Short mmCIF file of C-alpha atoms in Angstrom, two decimals:
data_model
loop_
_atom_site.label_atom_id
_atom_site.label_comp_id
_atom_site.label_asym_id
_atom_site.label_seq_id
_atom_site.Cartn_x
_atom_site.Cartn_y
_atom_site.Cartn_z
CA MET A 4 103.89 -25.32 -22.50
CA THR A 5 101.15 -22.96 -21.45
CA ILE A 6 100.14 -20.07 -23.65
CA THR A 7 98.82 -17.11 -21.67
CA ASP A 8 97.90 -13.57 -22.60
CA THR A 9 99.65 -12.09 -19.59
CA PRO A 10 102.99 -13.69 -18.77
CA VAL A 11 103.57 -14.72 -15.17
CA ASN A 12 105.53 -12.06 -13.30
CA ASN A 13 106.36 -12.40 -9.62
CA GLY A 14 109.27 -9.98 -9.89
CA VAL A 15 111.91 -12.70 -9.78
CA ASN A 16 114.51 -12.78 -12.54
CA VAL A 17 114.63 -16.54 -13.04
CA ALA A 18 116.73 -16.29 -16.20
CA ALA A 19 119.45 -14.52 -14.24
CA LEU A 20 119.33 -17.15 -11.48
CA LEU A 21 119.55 -20.02 -13.94
CA GLY A 22 122.41 -18.22 -15.69
CA ALA A 23 124.18 -17.77 -12.37
CA ARG A 24 123.78 -21.46 -11.62
CA ASP A 25 125.45 -22.38 -14.88
CA ALA A 26 128.18 -19.76 -14.52
CA LEU A 27 129.00 -20.69 -10.92
CA THR A 28 128.99 -24.40 -11.66
CA ALA A 29 131.71 -23.64 -14.21
CA ALA A 30 133.58 -21.28 -11.84
CA PRO A 31 132.80 -22.65 -8.36
CA GLU A 32 135.31 -20.41 -6.52
CA ALA A 33 132.99 -17.45 -7.22
CA ALA A 34 130.19 -19.26 -5.36
CA GLN A 35 132.01 -18.86 -2.03
CA PHE A 36 130.29 -16.08 -0.07
CA THR A 37 130.97 -14.50 3.31
CA TRP A 38 128.04 -12.67 4.92
CA ARG A 39 128.82 -10.21 7.71
CA ALA A 40 127.38 -8.00 10.42
CA SER A 41 129.01 -5.66 12.94
CA CYS A 42 127.54 -5.31 16.42
CA THR A 43 128.16 -2.61 19.02
CA TRP A 44 126.94 -2.88 22.59
CA ARG A 45 124.92 0.16 23.69
CA ASN A 46 123.84 -0.47 27.29
CA GLY A 47 122.26 -3.30 29.21
CA THR A 48 120.99 -5.89 26.74
CA HIS A 49 120.72 -3.32 23.91
CA SER A 50 123.03 -3.62 20.90
CA HIS A 51 123.14 -1.98 17.49
CA SER A 52 124.20 -3.91 14.39
CA THR A 53 125.00 -2.81 10.88
CA VAL A 54 124.98 -4.82 7.66
CA ASP A 55 126.62 -3.15 4.70
CA GLY A 56 128.61 -5.55 2.59
CA PHE A 57 129.64 -9.10 1.91
CA THR A 58 132.12 -11.06 -0.15
CA GLY A 59 130.95 -13.10 -3.13
CA LEU A 60 131.34 -13.66 -6.88
CA GLY A 61 135.06 -13.25 -6.27
CA ALA A 62 134.73 -9.63 -5.11
CA GLU A 63 133.70 -7.36 -2.29
CA GLN A 64 129.99 -6.48 -2.65
CA LYS A 65 128.10 -3.54 -1.15
CA HIS A 66 124.44 -3.34 -0.21
CA ARG A 67 122.61 -0.37 -1.74
CA THR A 68 122.71 1.21 1.71
CA THR A 69 123.82 0.31 5.23
CA TYR A 70 121.08 -1.56 7.10
CA GLU A 71 120.87 -0.87 10.83
CA TYR A 72 119.23 -2.96 13.51
CA ASP A 73 118.63 -2.47 17.22
CA VAL A 74 118.41 -5.65 19.27
CA ASP A 75 117.24 -5.75 22.88
CA HIS A 76 115.31 -7.73 25.45
CA PRO A 77 111.72 -6.74 26.31
CA GLU A 78 110.47 -4.81 29.31
CA CYS A 79 109.14 -7.99 30.96
CA PHE A 80 112.79 -9.14 31.13
CA ALA A 81 113.62 -5.91 32.99
CA SER A 82 115.16 -4.48 29.79
CA GLU A 83 114.28 -1.40 27.77
CA ASP A 84 112.87 -3.00 24.59
CA ASN A 85 114.90 -0.86 22.20
CA GLY A 86 114.39 -3.40 19.41
CA ALA A 87 113.21 -6.90 18.64
CA THR A 88 114.79 -9.75 20.57
CA PRO A 89 117.58 -11.85 19.05
CA VAL A 90 115.27 -14.83 18.53
CA GLU A 91 112.68 -12.67 16.74
CA TYR A 92 115.43 -11.69 14.26
CA VAL A 93 115.88 -15.38 13.51
CA LEU A 94 112.13 -15.71 12.86
CA VAL A 95 112.22 -12.69 10.52
CA GLY A 96 115.13 -14.26 8.65
CA LEU A 97 113.42 -17.63 8.34
CA ALA A 98 110.08 -16.17 7.18
CA GLY A 99 111.85 -13.92 4.65
CA CYS A 100 113.94 -16.78 3.31
CA LEU A 101 111.00 -19.14 2.79
CA THR A 102 108.88 -16.36 1.27
CA ALA A 103 111.59 -15.37 -1.23
CA GLY A 104 111.87 -19.03 -2.13
CA VAL A 105 108.13 -19.36 -2.73
CA ALA A 106 108.26 -16.40 -5.14
CA ALA A 107 111.30 -17.72 -6.99
CA VAL A 108 109.92 -21.24 -7.37
CA ALA A 109 106.51 -19.89 -8.43
CA GLN A 110 108.21 -17.84 -11.15
CA LEU A 111 110.15 -20.88 -12.37
CA ARG A 112 106.94 -22.94 -12.44
CA GLU A 113 104.98 -20.12 -14.13
CA ILE A 114 102.55 -19.71 -11.25
CA GLN A 115 101.31 -16.15 -10.75
CA LEU A 116 101.26 -15.17 -7.07
CA ARG A 117 98.72 -12.61 -5.90
CA SER A 118 99.53 -12.57 -2.20
CA VAL A 119 101.74 -14.47 0.21
CA THR A 120 101.73 -14.03 3.97
CA ALA A 121 103.38 -16.11 6.65
CA THR A 122 102.96 -16.17 10.38
CA ILE A 123 105.88 -17.69 12.22
CA GLU A 124 106.06 -18.77 15.85
CA GLY A 125 108.84 -20.16 17.98
CA GLY A 126 108.10 -21.83 21.30
CA MET A 127 110.65 -21.39 24.06
CA ASN A 128 110.85 -22.36 27.70
CA ILE A 129 112.88 -19.54 29.24
CA LEU A 130 113.99 -21.71 32.17
CA GLY A 131 116.74 -22.63 29.67
CA ILE A 132 118.25 -19.17 29.13
CA LEU A 133 117.74 -18.35 32.82
CA GLY A 134 119.89 -21.35 33.73
CA ALA A 135 117.09 -22.64 35.96
CA ASP A 136 116.71 -26.12 34.47
CA PRO A 137 119.60 -27.99 32.85
CA ASP A 138 117.17 -30.20 30.93
CA VAL A 139 115.64 -27.23 29.06
CA ARG A 140 117.43 -26.00 25.95
CA ASN A 141 118.13 -22.29 25.42
CA GLY A 142 116.68 -22.03 21.94
CA PHE A 143 113.32 -22.76 20.38
CA GLU A 144 111.57 -25.98 21.28
CA ASP A 145 109.98 -25.88 17.84
CA VAL A 146 109.08 -23.42 15.11
CA THR A 147 105.92 -23.32 13.01
CA VAL A 148 105.48 -21.34 9.81
CA ARG A 149 101.99 -21.04 8.37
CA PHE A 150 101.61 -19.65 4.88
CA ALA A 151 98.46 -18.17 3.33
CA ILE A 152 98.94 -17.95 -0.44
CA ASP A 153 96.63 -16.66 -3.12
CA ALA A 154 97.90 -17.79 -6.52
CA ASP A 155 96.77 -19.09 -9.88
CA ALA A 156 97.38 -22.69 -8.87
CA SER A 157 95.81 -25.64 -7.12
CA ARG A 158 96.30 -26.25 -3.40
CA GLU A 159 98.58 -29.16 -4.31
CA GLU A 160 100.73 -26.94 -6.55
CA ILE A 161 100.97 -24.31 -3.82
CA GLU A 162 101.98 -26.95 -1.24
CA ALA A 163 104.66 -28.08 -3.69
CA LEU A 164 105.97 -24.48 -3.94
CA ILE A 165 106.36 -24.37 -0.18
CA ALA A 166 108.08 -27.75 -0.10
CA GLN A 167 110.58 -26.73 -2.79
CA SER A 168 111.26 -23.44 -1.00
CA GLN A 169 112.12 -25.35 2.19
CA LYS A 170 114.40 -27.65 0.23
CA ARG A 171 116.52 -24.73 -1.03
CA SER A 172 116.25 -22.34 1.94
CA ALA A 173 119.46 -21.21 3.64
CA VAL A 174 117.81 -20.21 6.92
CA TYR A 175 115.62 -23.33 7.06
CA ASP A 176 118.84 -25.33 6.84
CA ILE A 177 120.54 -23.16 9.48
CA VAL A 178 117.68 -23.63 11.96
CA THR A 179 117.01 -27.31 11.33
CA ASN A 180 120.62 -28.50 11.10
CA PRO A 181 123.69 -27.83 13.25
CA THR A 182 126.28 -25.23 12.23
CA LYS A 183 129.70 -24.84 13.82
CA VAL A 184 130.08 -21.43 15.49
CA LEU A 185 133.47 -20.21 16.72
CA VAL A 186 133.36 -17.35 19.22
CA ASP A 187 136.61 -15.71 20.29
CA LEU A 188 138.21 -12.59 21.71
CA ALA A 189 140.35 -10.37 19.47
CA MET B 16 133.76 -9.09 48.05
CA THR B 17 135.18 -6.04 46.34
CA ILE B 18 134.65 -2.60 47.76
CA THR B 19 134.51 0.07 45.07
CA ASP B 20 133.65 3.74 45.08
CA THR B 21 131.58 3.47 41.91
CA PRO B 22 129.37 0.40 41.73
CA VAL B 23 129.51 -1.64 38.53
CA ASN B 24 126.70 -0.65 36.18
CA ASN B 25 126.31 -2.22 32.75
CA GLY B 26 122.63 -1.34 32.58
CA VAL B 27 121.46 -4.88 33.28
CA ASN B 28 119.01 -5.44 36.14
CA VAL B 29 120.55 -8.61 37.52
CA ALA B 30 118.37 -8.58 40.64
CA ALA B 31 115.26 -8.74 38.46
CA LEU B 32 116.70 -11.60 36.41
CA LEU B 33 117.62 -13.60 39.50
CA GLY B 34 114.17 -12.88 40.93
CA ALA B 35 112.56 -14.06 37.69
CA ARG B 36 114.60 -17.24 37.82
CA ASP B 37 113.32 -18.01 41.31
CA ALA B 38 109.74 -17.03 40.49
CA LEU B 39 109.63 -19.05 37.25
CA THR B 40 111.24 -22.09 38.85
CA ALA B 41 108.32 -22.03 41.30
CA ALA B 42 105.73 -21.38 38.54
CA PRO B 43 107.22 -23.06 35.45
CA GLU B 44 104.10 -22.65 33.28
CA ALA B 45 104.83 -18.90 33.12
CA ALA B 46 108.24 -19.69 31.59
CA GLN B 47 106.63 -20.94 28.39
CA PHE B 48 107.03 -18.26 25.72
CA THR B 49 105.93 -18.00 22.10
CA TRP B 50 107.83 -15.51 19.94
CA ARG B 51 106.20 -14.39 16.69
CA ALA B 52 106.67 -12.50 13.44
CA SER B 53 104.32 -11.81 10.53
CA CYS B 54 105.68 -11.70 7.00
CA THR B 55 104.08 -10.25 3.87
CA TRP B 56 105.51 -10.81 0.41
CA ARG B 57 106.03 -7.56 -1.52
CA ASN B 58 107.48 -8.49 -4.92
CA GLY B 59 110.26 -10.71 -6.18
CA THR B 60 112.40 -11.78 -3.22
CA HIS B 61 111.35 -8.77 -1.12
CA SER B 62 109.24 -9.32 1.99
CA HIS B 63 108.22 -7.12 4.91
CA SER B 64 107.95 -8.53 8.44
CA THR B 65 106.54 -7.08 11.63
CA VAL B 66 107.27 -8.03 15.22
CA ASP B 67 104.89 -6.59 17.77
CA GLY B 68 104.03 -9.04 20.52
CA PHE B 69 104.67 -12.41 22.08
CA THR B 70 103.19 -14.71 24.69
CA GLY B 71 104.97 -15.22 28.00
CA LEU B 72 104.65 -14.97 31.78
CA GLY B 73 101.18 -16.41 31.32
CA ALA B 74 99.94 -13.43 29.30
CA GLU B 75 100.01 -11.67 25.96
CA GLN B 76 102.93 -9.20 25.89
CA LYS B 77 103.40 -6.18 23.62
CA HIS B 78 106.65 -4.61 22.46
CA ARG B 79 106.89 -0.87 23.12
CA THR B 80 106.29 -0.38 19.40
CA THR B 81 105.91 -2.50 16.27
CA TYR B 82 109.29 -3.35 14.76
CA GLU B 83 109.37 -3.57 10.96
CA TYR B 84 111.92 -5.30 8.76
CA ASP B 85 112.46 -5.51 5.02
CA VAL B 86 114.17 -8.65 3.80
CA ASP B 87 115.47 -9.09 0.26
CA HIS B 88 118.22 -10.56 -1.86
CA PRO B 89 121.06 -8.35 -3.14
CA GLU B 90 121.50 -6.85 -6.59
CA CYS B 91 124.17 -9.41 -7.49
CA PHE B 92 121.43 -12.06 -7.17
CA ALA B 93 119.35 -10.08 -9.72
CA SER B 94 117.17 -8.75 -6.86
CA GLU B 95 116.49 -5.19 -5.71
CA ASP B 96 118.28 -5.21 -2.32
CA ASN B 97 115.39 -3.67 -0.40
CA GLY B 98 116.78 -4.97 2.89
CA ALA B 99 119.34 -7.28 4.42
CA THR B 100 119.30 -10.91 3.33
CA PRO B 101 117.64 -13.60 5.46
CA VAL B 102 120.99 -15.02 6.54
CA GLU B 103 122.26 -11.60 7.61
CA TYR B 104 119.23 -11.36 9.93
CA VAL B 105 120.42 -14.57 11.57
CA LEU B 106 123.88 -13.04 12.06
CA VAL B 107 122.33 -9.90 13.61
CA GLY B 108 120.32 -12.09 15.98
CA LEU B 109 123.32 -14.17 16.99
CA ALA B 110 125.59 -11.16 17.56
CA GLY B 111 122.88 -9.39 19.58
CA CYS B 112 122.18 -12.47 21.69
CA LEU B 113 125.83 -13.08 22.60
CA THR B 114 126.41 -9.37 23.28
CA ALA B 115 123.41 -9.11 25.62
CA GLY B 116 124.73 -12.18 27.39
CA VAL B 117 128.18 -10.68 27.84
CA ALA B 118 126.61 -7.59 29.47
CA ALA B 119 124.37 -9.63 31.75
CA VAL B 120 127.14 -11.97 32.89
CA ALA B 121 129.53 -9.03 33.40
CA GLN B 122 126.96 -7.36 35.64
CA LEU B 123 126.50 -10.56 37.67
CA ARG B 124 130.28 -10.89 38.05
CA GLU B 125 130.68 -7.18 38.89
CA ILE B 126 132.84 -6.45 35.86
CA GLN B 127 132.42 -2.95 34.44
CA LEU B 128 132.24 -2.97 30.64
CA ARG B 129 133.45 0.07 28.73
CA SER B 130 132.91 -1.15 25.20
CA VAL B 131 131.91 -4.34 23.43
CA THR B 132 131.95 -4.85 19.69
CA ALA B 133 131.53 -8.03 17.70
CA THR B 134 132.15 -8.79 14.06
CA ILE B 135 130.31 -11.84 12.82
CA GLU B 136 130.83 -13.72 9.57
CA GLY B 137 129.08 -16.67 7.99
CA GLY B 138 130.67 -18.57 5.13
CA MET B 139 128.35 -19.99 2.49
CA ASN B 140 128.81 -21.79 -0.79
CA ILE B 141 125.84 -20.62 -2.85
CA LEU B 142 125.97 -23.69 -5.09
CA GLY B 143 123.77 -25.09 -2.30
CA ILE B 144 120.86 -22.63 -2.53
CA LEU B 145 121.16 -22.60 -6.32
CA GLY B 146 120.62 -26.35 -6.36
CA ALA B 147 123.81 -26.78 -8.37
CA ASP B 148 125.62 -29.25 -6.11
CA PRO B 149 123.74 -31.75 -3.93
CA ASP B 150 126.78 -32.14 -1.65
CA VAL B 151 126.75 -28.45 -0.65
CA ARG B 152 124.43 -27.41 2.17
CA ASN B 153 122.14 -24.39 1.81
CA GLY B 154 123.11 -22.70 5.06
CA PHE B 155 126.35 -21.46 6.56
CA GLU B 156 129.39 -23.70 6.35
CA ASP B 157 130.58 -22.09 9.58
CA VAL B 158 130.14 -18.89 11.57
CA THR B 159 132.80 -16.91 13.41
CA VAL B 160 132.14 -14.23 16.00
CA ARG B 161 135.06 -12.08 17.12
CA PHE B 162 134.59 -9.88 20.17
CA ALA B 163 136.65 -6.84 21.12
CA ILE B 164 135.91 -5.97 24.75
CA ASP B 165 137.26 -3.17 26.92
CA ALA B 166 136.43 -3.89 30.57
CA ASP B 167 137.83 -3.71 34.07
CA ALA B 168 138.93 -7.32 33.99
CA SER B 169 141.74 -9.62 32.90
CA ARG B 170 141.77 -11.24 29.48
CA GLU B 171 140.99 -14.53 31.21
CA GLU B 172 137.96 -13.04 32.95
CA ILE B 173 136.72 -11.53 29.66
CA GLU B 174 137.12 -14.85 27.89
CA ALA B 175 135.08 -16.44 30.68
CA LEU B 176 132.30 -13.85 30.12
CA ILE B 177 132.12 -14.83 26.47
CA ALA B 178 132.09 -18.53 27.31
CA GLN B 179 129.24 -18.11 29.80
CA SER B 180 127.27 -15.99 27.33
CA GLN B 181 127.55 -18.78 24.73
CA LYS B 182 126.40 -21.30 27.32
CA ARG B 183 123.13 -19.42 27.95
CA SER B 184 122.48 -17.95 24.49
CA ALA B 185 119.21 -18.80 22.76
CA VAL B 186 120.44 -18.00 19.24
CA TYR B 187 123.80 -19.76 19.72
CA ASP B 188 121.78 -22.85 20.60
CA ILE B 189 119.44 -22.36 17.60
CA VAL B 190 122.36 -22.12 15.17
CA THR B 191 124.56 -24.85 16.64
CA ASN B 192 121.83 -27.41 17.35
CA PRO B 193 118.90 -28.69 15.27
CA THR B 194 115.37 -27.36 15.78
CA LYS B 195 112.22 -28.90 14.35
CA VAL B 196 110.48 -26.54 11.92
CA LEU B 197 106.98 -27.27 10.64
CA VAL B 198 105.96 -25.35 7.52
CA ASP B 199 102.39 -25.62 6.28
CA LEU B 200 99.65 -23.97 4.25
CA ALA B 201 96.63 -22.46 6.01
#
C-alpha cells in the first residue's frame, strides 16, 4: 500500500466498476447490452445519425441528451464534406475507447494522470473502395495509435496501462477481430 | 437505356468517381490515403477528439472545418455521459458508410432515391469489458443494420443496392474482417 497526501483521482469511479463486475457476474442477464444508432440519408454521400439510448442492465437506458452526427465524404471525393468520413468515426471511437481504458486502469493502479493525448492514423488504399483492384481491401491496411502520457509513473508502468487498456477495449476488439454484420431491408 | 423526363439525381457525382477510378488506376501511388484523428483525455472516461485533415491524392488534404467529438461512457457505468460511447461511434461510422454506398450505387444504376433510413444495433455482453468472464469478447457479439428505402425501383433492385454497398464499404470491411492495430507510447 502507498500512503499519499493527495489521493489519486483520474475521475473514474473504480469502486462502482468493481461493484458492477460483482453484481453482473451474479446476474449475468443484466450484462447483455444493445447499442444503437439511427441514420437518415440527406443527399449524396451525406447522412445524419442520432444516438439517444441503449438497452442494458435489464432496462431501456437514455443518454443525457441525443447525440447527433453528420457523416459525409470529403470534397476531394467530389462530395460536400458535411462531416467526418465513416472511417474517421471509427478512429474517433478507437482512440476514445483506449483513452477511457487508460484512465480507468490508472485509477485502479493508483497512478495519477496529468495528461493523455493520442494520435491515431489509418492507412487505406482507396483502389479498394473504388472497385479498381480486387486485391486491395476496402478498409484500413493498418492502424497506429500513439499515446503521449504525463503521469506519476515510470515509462514501464505507463506502457503497462496502455497494454491493459488494449486488453479490455471494446473497439480495439471490434477492429482487430471479425464481427458478424447482418444487413437487410425492412 | 431508359429515357426519362427528369434525370436521376441522388446528389452523387458518379462521373467524378468513375474518373477518379481511372486516374488512380493509372497513378496508384495517389490512391494511398492516411486518415487521422487526435484525441485528448479530459477527465474520467471523457475524451475529446478532432478530425481536420488527411493525406491522399499525393497531398495533404483539409476538411472544410475541424470536426470535434466528445466520447464518454454513460451514467449507468458511473461516468458522466459527455458524449456517445466509443462503440456507438463505430455504429455511426458503419451506418454512414453503407448509406453513402447505397446513394452512390443508386446513382450509378440510375435509381432515384426518395428516402433512406437505417437502424443499426450492436449486441454486447459487458462481462467482456469488465474482465468478468474470459470467454466473453470485449466487442460486439453481432451487428444488425436494417434499411428502409423508398426509391423508384423494385424490392429486388433495392436489395441489390444494399448488397453492392456492403461489397465496397470501408467500415463494413473494418468491422467484419481483422485489421492490425499498433498501439505505442511516444
